[in-house]
Amino acid sequence: MENFIQVVVNGTLISGLYALIAVGLTLIFGVMRVINFAHGEFMMLGGYTTYWLFVLLRLDPLLSLLISMVVLAGLGLIVQRCLINPVLGASSLNQILLTFGLAIILQNVAMILWTSDYVSVQTWYSTHSLRVGFVRISVAKLGIFFMAIILMMLLGIILKKTETGKVLRAVSQDPQTAQLMGIDINRAYMIAFAIGTGLAGLAGAATSTVMSIFPTVGVEFIMKAFAIVVFGGLGSVAGACLASFILGVTESLVGTYVPGGGGWAEAVSFTVLILVLIFRPKGIFSS
Amino acid sequence: MPLLQVKDVYMKFGGVMAIAGVSFDIHEGEILALIGPNGSGKTTMFNLICGVFSPYSGHILFRDCQITGLKPYQICRKGIGRTFQIAKPFPKMTVLENVMVGSIYGKKNSYPLKKAREMAMSVIHSMGMEQKWDTPVTELTLPYKKRLELCKAIATEPHMLLLDEVMGGLNPSEVEEMIKLLKRIQSNGVTLLFVEHLMRAVMGLAERMVVLNHGAKIAEGSPVEVVEDLQVIEAYLGKENQFVKG
Amino acid sequence: MKSIYVLVVTLAVGLMCCLPIFLGPHSLHIVILTLISLIVATSWNILLLTHQISLGHAGFFGVGAYTCGALCEKFMPIVPLDILVGGIIAALFAVILGVICCRMTVWAIAIVTLAFAEVLKVLVIMVPSIADGAEGIRVPPIFGGVGYEKIACFYLVLFVSLLSLTCAYAIRKSKLYYAFAAVHDDEEAAGMLGVNPLKFKIIAFSVSAFMTGVAGGIFAHYISFIDPYTVFGLHISLDAQIMPLVGGLYTILGPVIGSFVLTSAGEVFRIYFGSGYLIAYGCILVAFVLFLPEGIVGWAQRLARR
């Protein structure tokens, strides 16, 4: 029983990280109707940014989190302008191949620059843990979890209340009408993409303190993000959070209690993805 | 025995009743017009007959055979052809290839390729598109796109053809030609059910009419009878709309 | 006009048959790998005919390879029967995946196929009881590993790749093409003309997976050692789509031209960039999508029309 609670707590804490990645992905798809297959690579780059700031400048991840987010949002802007925008009117085939190609490029650039070694940022809070009763809670993971919750709430407020948020929602519901109403649709695309990649960068930065960063780390995480987005419902921040929670806990349980362990946990997100798509094949990703 | 029987069909989208208890028959060889104001459920009715949607309740019988719940391709093979309101040609193919899809797969036993090609060619001829047979469909003008829709549907050798606004966007002389074409199709033994906004075309073609409003049938009869029907006039003029039954 | 095509094809095939005389072992090795990826690329292109985009052909490739490996390990090597079995099992996976995918949008299919290949890879790595885990397994060579092994392999691969091209050509000239093209362009309209979209999408999926599985099996025997990173790797899926794209999507010649152009380019990149040649591949993919989405064949056709 004690073990069980510990496992559930671990799964819950990790789900905050998943939500950060998934929400960026769903936001970009909602507004631009493009699935960014390179989304995981933006996360990976965010992780390396934090890592190198730590190694070279001894910058605490708490600070470099924000720097990573801004850097990745900027990179996202450039990518959106130069690569994604030109194919927005093209067939979905071109869009898929483009973002997939971008993912391959980023992965291999990282491989060359930083080798395929696993790296991580070691601070006092990455190894320190609290004891609540019999449950041990990693300080860093707890911090990430609360940061994710705050950010999700913030994003929810931005989307609901602010002018920009209204613009984004209008564009995601009906880009043509939004354009007719005088909304600068390109600006909306840029904002959505920048927020999305910024969140991915932040997630990568957070990952580097509690797990490892390596060039193909994004592939692992984007699978989970796909499952979450599909499961939680498109464009729904709350849905993504709930789906992240369920996925995180399920993975944690499978990893602990199923013989053969960690391998099967990796298959959880795929199973979720398939199951949801079987029962709601057109539901989420239909445009 | 009617060719097609629609029996007390209901259709719901979410909580909205799009079709509420509509029944009508179509007899072999006739031309029936389905009319009604925008949003009255005409295209939904088409989609129900073609199997795009399954009715919430009620039955649709074609030649005394249940077709409710069948998939569109199965219904097509039973002998119901259909054109779309907004022409849906296959953009990567030429006119001939477009029509051949229908002539190959439209029947229970598919034709061999060579026969299907001849058959498609003869359909293209009969619709007066022989100069265009090798044109990529993206280069066709609107009247030809509408005709191509007809060609594709006819290539499946249907007993009955559902036409969704084939006149939309055509100029008066093109409308005349289209009316002639449709009459020729009917004289070949094809039953026609069509949705049309253009009243001139409806009056010129239809032998009988069914009028829908708010998803319910409000009138049925010959064009002259229907036009004099008070309810129809109200529905079209929008006056006291809320009192119209349905 | 037709006789010119026949002549060109015959000449090209004849030339290919003579290649072992001119080429050294290394070059022959490259040509064999090129032909294997040509098979995968051709099969990917067939799937594309129905507007289904797979980002996970490595999954089918790996299934074919591992089936061969497992069969040879558990029983005695029964080449080429095990290669066929590998293809069939890959096709079975594809039928299941096809049934799941056939109602989905193209985005969802891309995601599911990508996830499919990744999950197979992770499972093989992490669950050693499946197939010796990350260690990989040995697969006996097809022709007993004697001196002429490589040349014999070359002719086998050449034969199979010609078969796959013939298959693609046969589809283009058959009724299937009309159904595939109709489903590709508009499923609803296709249904109204009597085409069952789901059926043809699943057919395309399984044909494509069968060919890729066979390619995987041949690869396993030829390399004689497989591990999950090699046969389930993203680079296989990448090859499968970049070659048709560079050569010309939807064309039969496209994957042929694409595979030879890219492998030659890849060799050059490998000399200059070492292991980073995949960056160049990614850049080519992005560049072609942005600037020449119709590929080399489409570009040549456009020039010819002028």
Tab-separated table of N, CA, C and O in Angstrom, chain B residues 34-91:
chain	number	residue	atom	x	y	z
B	34	LEU	N	-37.305	18.135	-54.405
B	34	LEU	CA	-37.347	18.317	-52.968
B	34	LEU	C	-36.995	19.777	-52.739
B	34	LEU	O	-35.889	20.203	-53.057
B	35	ILE	N	-37.951	20.576	-52.265
B	35	ILE	CA	-37.643	21.995	-52.087
B	35	ILE	C	-37.928	22.420	-50.658
B	35	ILE	O	-38.500	21.668	-49.862
B	36	GLY	N	-37.505	23.620	-50.372
B	36	GLY	CA	-37.685	24.148	-49.023
B	36	GLY	C	-36.669	25.240	-48.805
B	36	GLY	O	-35.685	25.325	-49.514
B	37	PRO	N	-36.941	26.112	-47.817
B	37	PRO	CA	-35.989	27.196	-47.559
B	37	PRO	C	-34.651	26.667	-47.057
B	37	PRO	O	-34.516	25.485	-46.752
B	38	ASN	N	-33.672	27.562	-46.966
B	38	ASN	CA	-32.355	27.166	-46.467
B	38	ASN	C	-32.474	26.550	-45.085
B	38	ASN	O	-33.232	27.031	-44.255
B	39	GLY	N	-31.729	25.493	-44.862
B	39	GLY	CA	-31.729	24.882	-43.545
B	39	GLY	C	-32.953	24.059	-43.242
B	39	GLY	O	-33.210	23.723	-42.098
B	40	SER	N	-33.725	23.725	-44.286
B	40	SER	CA	-34.943	22.966	-44.026
B	40	SER	C	-34.678	21.464	-43.990
B	40	SER	O	-35.562	20.695	-43.667
B	41	GLY	N	-33.453	21.057	-44.327
B	41	GLY	CA	-33.118	19.631	-44.208
B	41	GLY	C	-33.049	18.873	-45.512
B	41	GLY	O	-33.043	17.653	-45.505
B	42	LYS	N	-32.959	19.606	-46.642
B	42	LYS	CA	-32.947	18.893	-47.930
B	42	LYS	C	-31.668	18.066	-48.104
B	42	LYS	O	-31.720	16.872	-48.434
B	43	THR	N	-30.533	18.735	-47.870
B	43	THR	CA	-29.265	18.017	-48.054
B	43	THR	C	-29.118	16.904	-47.017
B	43	THR	O	-28.601	15.832	-47.318
B	44	THR	N	-29.630	17.144	-45.803
B	44	THR	CA	-29.615	16.082	-44.796
B	44	THR	C	-30.410	14.879	-45.285
B	44	THR	O	-29.992	13.731	-45.132
B	45	MET	N	-31.553	15.158	-45.901
B	45	MET	CA	-32.378	14.073	-46.446
B	45	MET	C	-31.579	13.279	-47.486
B	45	MET	O	-31.589	12.041	-47.486
B	46	PHE	N	-30.879	13.996	-48.355
B	46	PHE	CA	-30.030	13.333	-49.350
B	46	PHE	C	-29.003	12.442	-48.677
B	46	PHE	O	-28.802	11.292	-49.051
B	47	ASN	N	-28.357	13.023	-47.672
B	47	ASN	CA	-27.308	12.267	-46.997
B	47	ASN	C	-27.859	11.028	-46.301
B	47	ASN	O	-27.173	10.018	-46.193
B	48	LEU	N	-29.110	11.110	-45.857
B	48	LEU	CA	-29.730	9.936	-45.237
B	48	LEU	C	-29.982	8.855	-46.281
B	48	LEU	O	-29.713	7.677	-46.056
B	49	ILE	N	-30.484	9.275	-47.446
B	49	ILE	CA	-30.774	8.291	-48.492
B	49	ILE	C	-29.478	7.641	-48.968
B	49	ILE	O	-29.415	6.438	-49.206
B	50	CYS	N	-28.405	8.451	-49.079
B	50	CYS	CA	-27.138	7.932	-49.604
B	50	CYS	C	-26.309	7.193	-48.577
B	50	CYS	O	-25.265	6.650	-48.901
B	51	GLY	N	-26.709	7.226	-47.336
B	51	GLY	CA	-25.959	6.475	-46.340
B	51	GLY	C	-24.825	7.240	-45.695
B	51	GLY	O	-24.034	6.655	-44.968
B	52	VAL	N	-24.732	8.555	-45.970
B	52	VAL	CA	-23.704	9.337	-45.269
B	52	VAL	C	-24.049	9.376	-43.773
B	52	VAL	O	-23.183	9.228	-42.921
B	53	PHE	N	-25.350	9.560	-43.481
B	53	PHE	CA	-25.826	9.448	-42.100
B	53	PHE	C	-26.772	8.261	-42.001
B	53	PHE	O	-27.396	7.865	-42.974
B	54	SER	N	-26.863	7.729	-40.793
B	54	SER	CA	-27.880	6.724	-40.515
B	54	SER	C	-29.014	7.423	-39.777
B	54	SER	O	-28.751	8.184	-38.860
B	55	PRO	N	-30.268	7.166	-40.148
B	55	PRO	CA	-31.350	7.874	-39.463
B	55	PRO	C	-31.425	7.498	-37.987
B	55	PRO	O	-31.051	6.407	-37.597
B	56	TYR	N	-31.914	8.455	-37.204
B	56	TYR	CA	-32.100	8.236	-35.775
B	56	TYR	C	-33.213	7.211	-35.568
B	56	TYR	O	-33.107	6.315	-34.751
B	57	SER	N	-34.277	7.363	-36.365
B	57	SER	CA	-35.277	6.296	-36.423
B	57	SER	C	-35.974	6.383	-37.774
B	57	SER	O	-35.824	7.369	-38.486
B	58	GLY	N	-36.726	5.350	-38.113
B	58	GLY	CA	-37.403	5.326	-39.406
B	58	GLY	C	-36.677	4.442	-40.404
B	58	GLY	O	-35.588	3.928	-40.116
B	59	HIS	N	-37.287	4.262	-41.570
B	59	HIS	CA	-36.719	3.353	-42.553
B	59	HIS	C	-36.676	3.988	-43.924
B	59	HIS	O	-37.497	4.823	-44.258
B	60	ILE	N	-35.710	3.565	-44.710
B	60	ILE	CA	-35.659	3.940	-46.111
B	60	ILE	C	-35.572	2.643	-46.914
B	60	ILE	O	-34.701	1.805	-46.657
B	61	LEU	N	-36.506	2.464	-47.846
B	61	LEU	CA	-36.523	1.248	-48.648
B	61	LEU	C	-36.295	1.608	-50.104
B	61	LEU	O	-36.895	2.563	-50.622
B	62	PHE	N	-35.429	0.864	-50.759
B	62	PHE	CA	-35.183	1.056	-52.175
B	62	PHE	C	-35.519	-0.234	-52.882
B	62	PHE	O	-34.965	-1.283	-52.561
B	63	ARG	N	-36.439	-0.185	-53.810
B	63	ARG	CA	-36.959	-1.375	-54.485
B	63	ARG	C	-37.331	-2.440	-53.459
B	63	ARG	O	-36.914	-3.586	-53.541
B	64	ASP	N	-38.058	-2.003	-52.430
B	64	ASP	CA	-38.565	-2.885	-51.375
B	64	ASP	C	-37.485	-3.529	-50.517
B	64	ASP	O	-37.701	-4.563	-49.899
B	65	CYS	N	-36.310	-2.901	-50.502
B	65	CYS	CA	-35.201	-3.511	-49.795
B	65	CYS	C	-34.658	-2.468	-48.827
B	65	CYS	O	-34.448	-1.320	-49.204
B	66	GLN	N	-34.488	-2.841	-47.570
B	66	GLN	CA	-33.982	-1.914	-46.559
B	66	GLN	C	-32.603	-1.381	-46.965
B	66	GLN	O	-31.694	-2.160	-47.212
B	67	ILE	N	-32.451	-0.068	-47.022
B	67	ILE	CA	-31.098	0.445	-47.221
B	67	ILE	C	-30.653	1.310	-46.042
B	67	ILE	O	-29.553	1.844	-46.052
B	68	THR	N	-31.475	1.406	-45.017
B	68	THR	CA	-31.052	2.189	-43.846
B	68	THR	C	-29.862	1.497	-43.197
B	68	THR	O	-29.863	0.288	-43.011
B	69	GLY	N	-28.867	2.283	-42.863
B	69	GLY	CA	-27.704	1.728	-42.179
B	69	GLY	C	-26.626	1.198	-43.112
B	69	GLY	O	-25.556	0.840	-42.655
B	70	LEU	N	-26.924	1.143	-44.414
B	70	LEU	CA	-25.872	0.713	-45.339
B	70	LEU	C	-24.886	1.851	-45.541
B	70	LEU	O	-25.188	3.014	-45.359
B	71	LYS	N	-23.662	1.473	-45.942
B	71	LYS	CA	-22.631	2.477	-46.218
B	71	LYS	C	-22.859	3.083	-47.612
B	71	LYS	O	-23.477	2.436	-48.467
B	72	PRO	N	-22.355	4.302	-47.833
B	72	PRO	CA	-22.572	4.956	-49.126
B	72	PRO	C	-22.206	4.074	-50.325
B	72	PRO	O	-22.948	4.001	-51.303
B	73	TYR	N	-21.061	3.368	-50.246
B	73	TYR	CA	-20.651	2.583	-51.415
B	73	TYR	C	-21.603	1.430	-51.678
B	73	TYR	O	-21.839	1.039	-52.814
B	74	GLN	N	-22.223	0.899	-50.592
B	74	GLN	CA	-23.182	-0.197	-50.784
B	74	GLN	C	-24.454	0.329	-51.433
B	74	GLN	O	-25.017	-0.302	-52.327
B	75	ILE	N	-24.868	1.511	-50.998
B	75	ILE	CA	-26.086	2.093	-51.547
B	75	ILE	C	-25.879	2.450	-53.014
B	75	ILE	O	-26.745	2.233	-53.852
B	76	CYS	N	-24.680	2.947	-53.313
B	76	CYS	CA	-24.356	3.246	-54.706
B	76	CYS	C	-24.499	2.000	-55.555
B	76	CYS	O	-25.059	2.018	-56.643
B	77	ARG	N	-24.013	0.869	-55.049
B	77	ARG	CA	-24.058	-0.366	-55.840
B	77	ARG	C	-25.469	-0.917	-55.964
B	77	ARG	O	-25.743	-1.732	-56.827
B	78	LYS	N	-26.355	-0.472	-55.055
B	78	LYS	CA	-27.750	-0.883	-55.205
B	78	LYS	C	-28.435	-0.100	-56.311
B	78	LYS	O	-29.536	-0.444	-56.725
B	79	GLY	N	-27.802	0.987	-56.754
B	79	GLY	CA	-28.376	1.720	-57.873
B	79	GLY	C	-28.846	3.122	-57.570
B	79	GLY	O	-29.755	3.632	-58.207
B	80	ILE	N	-28.246	3.770	-56.564
B	80	ILE	CA	-28.577	5.164	-56.305
B	80	ILE	C	-27.326	6.002	-56.546
B	80	ILE	O	-26.299	5.798	-55.893
B	81	GLY	N	-27.420	6.912	-57.502
B	81	GLY	CA	-26.289	7.794	-57.773
B	81	GLY	C	-26.531	9.137	-57.140
B	81	GLY	O	-27.662	9.482	-56.795
B	82	ARG	N	-25.479	9.947	-56.984
B	82	ARG	CA	-25.649	11.212	-56.290
B	82	ARG	C	-24.632	12.238	-56.775
B	82	ARG	O	-23.490	11.897	-57.023
B	83	THR	N	-25.080	13.466	-56.916
B	83	THR	CA	-24.121	14.542	-57.181
B	83	THR	C	-24.077	15.447	-55.970
B	83	THR	O	-25.014	15.490	-55.183
B	84	PHE	N	-22.968	16.157	-55.833
B	84	PHE	CA	-22.800	17.035	-54.672
B	84	PHE	C	-23.114	18.474	-55.044
B	84	PHE	O	-22.869	18.913	-56.165
B	85	GLN	N	-23.610	19.197	-54.066
B	85	GLN	CA	-23.930	20.605	-54.260
B	85	GLN	C	-22.692	21.380	-54.707
B	85	GLN	O	-22.719	22.120	-55.675
B	86	ILE	N	-21.607	21.186	-53.970
B	86	ILE	CA	-20.335	21.746	-54.412
B	86	ILE	C	-19.603	20.606	-55.098
B	86	ILE	O	-19.326	19.581	-54.476
B	87	ALA	N	-19.336	20.773	-56.407
B	87	ALA	CA	-18.760	19.675	-57.192
B	87	ALA	C	-17.523	19.127	-56.507
B	87	ALA	O	-16.710	19.876	-55.983
B	88	LYS	N	-17.429	17.806	-56.465
B	88	LYS	CA	-16.283	17.176	-55.828
B	88	LYS	C	-15.536	16.307	-56.826
B	88	LYS	O	-15.554	15.087	-56.732
B	89	PRO	N	-14.869	16.921	-57.806
B	89	PRO	CA	-14.091	16.091	-58.719
B	89	PRO	C	-12.816	15.614	-58.028
B	89	PRO	O	-12.416	16.187	-57.017
B	90	PHE	N	-12.211	14.555	-58.555
B	90	PHE	CA	-10.929	14.104	-58.016
B	90	PHE	C	-9.839	14.898	-58.734
B	90	PHE	O	-9.571	14.660	-59.909
B	91	PRO	N	-9.207	15.865	-58.055
B	91	PRO	CA	-8.381	16.844	-58.769
B	91	PRO	C	-7.134	16.259	-59.437
B	91	PRO	O	-6.595	16.880	-60.348
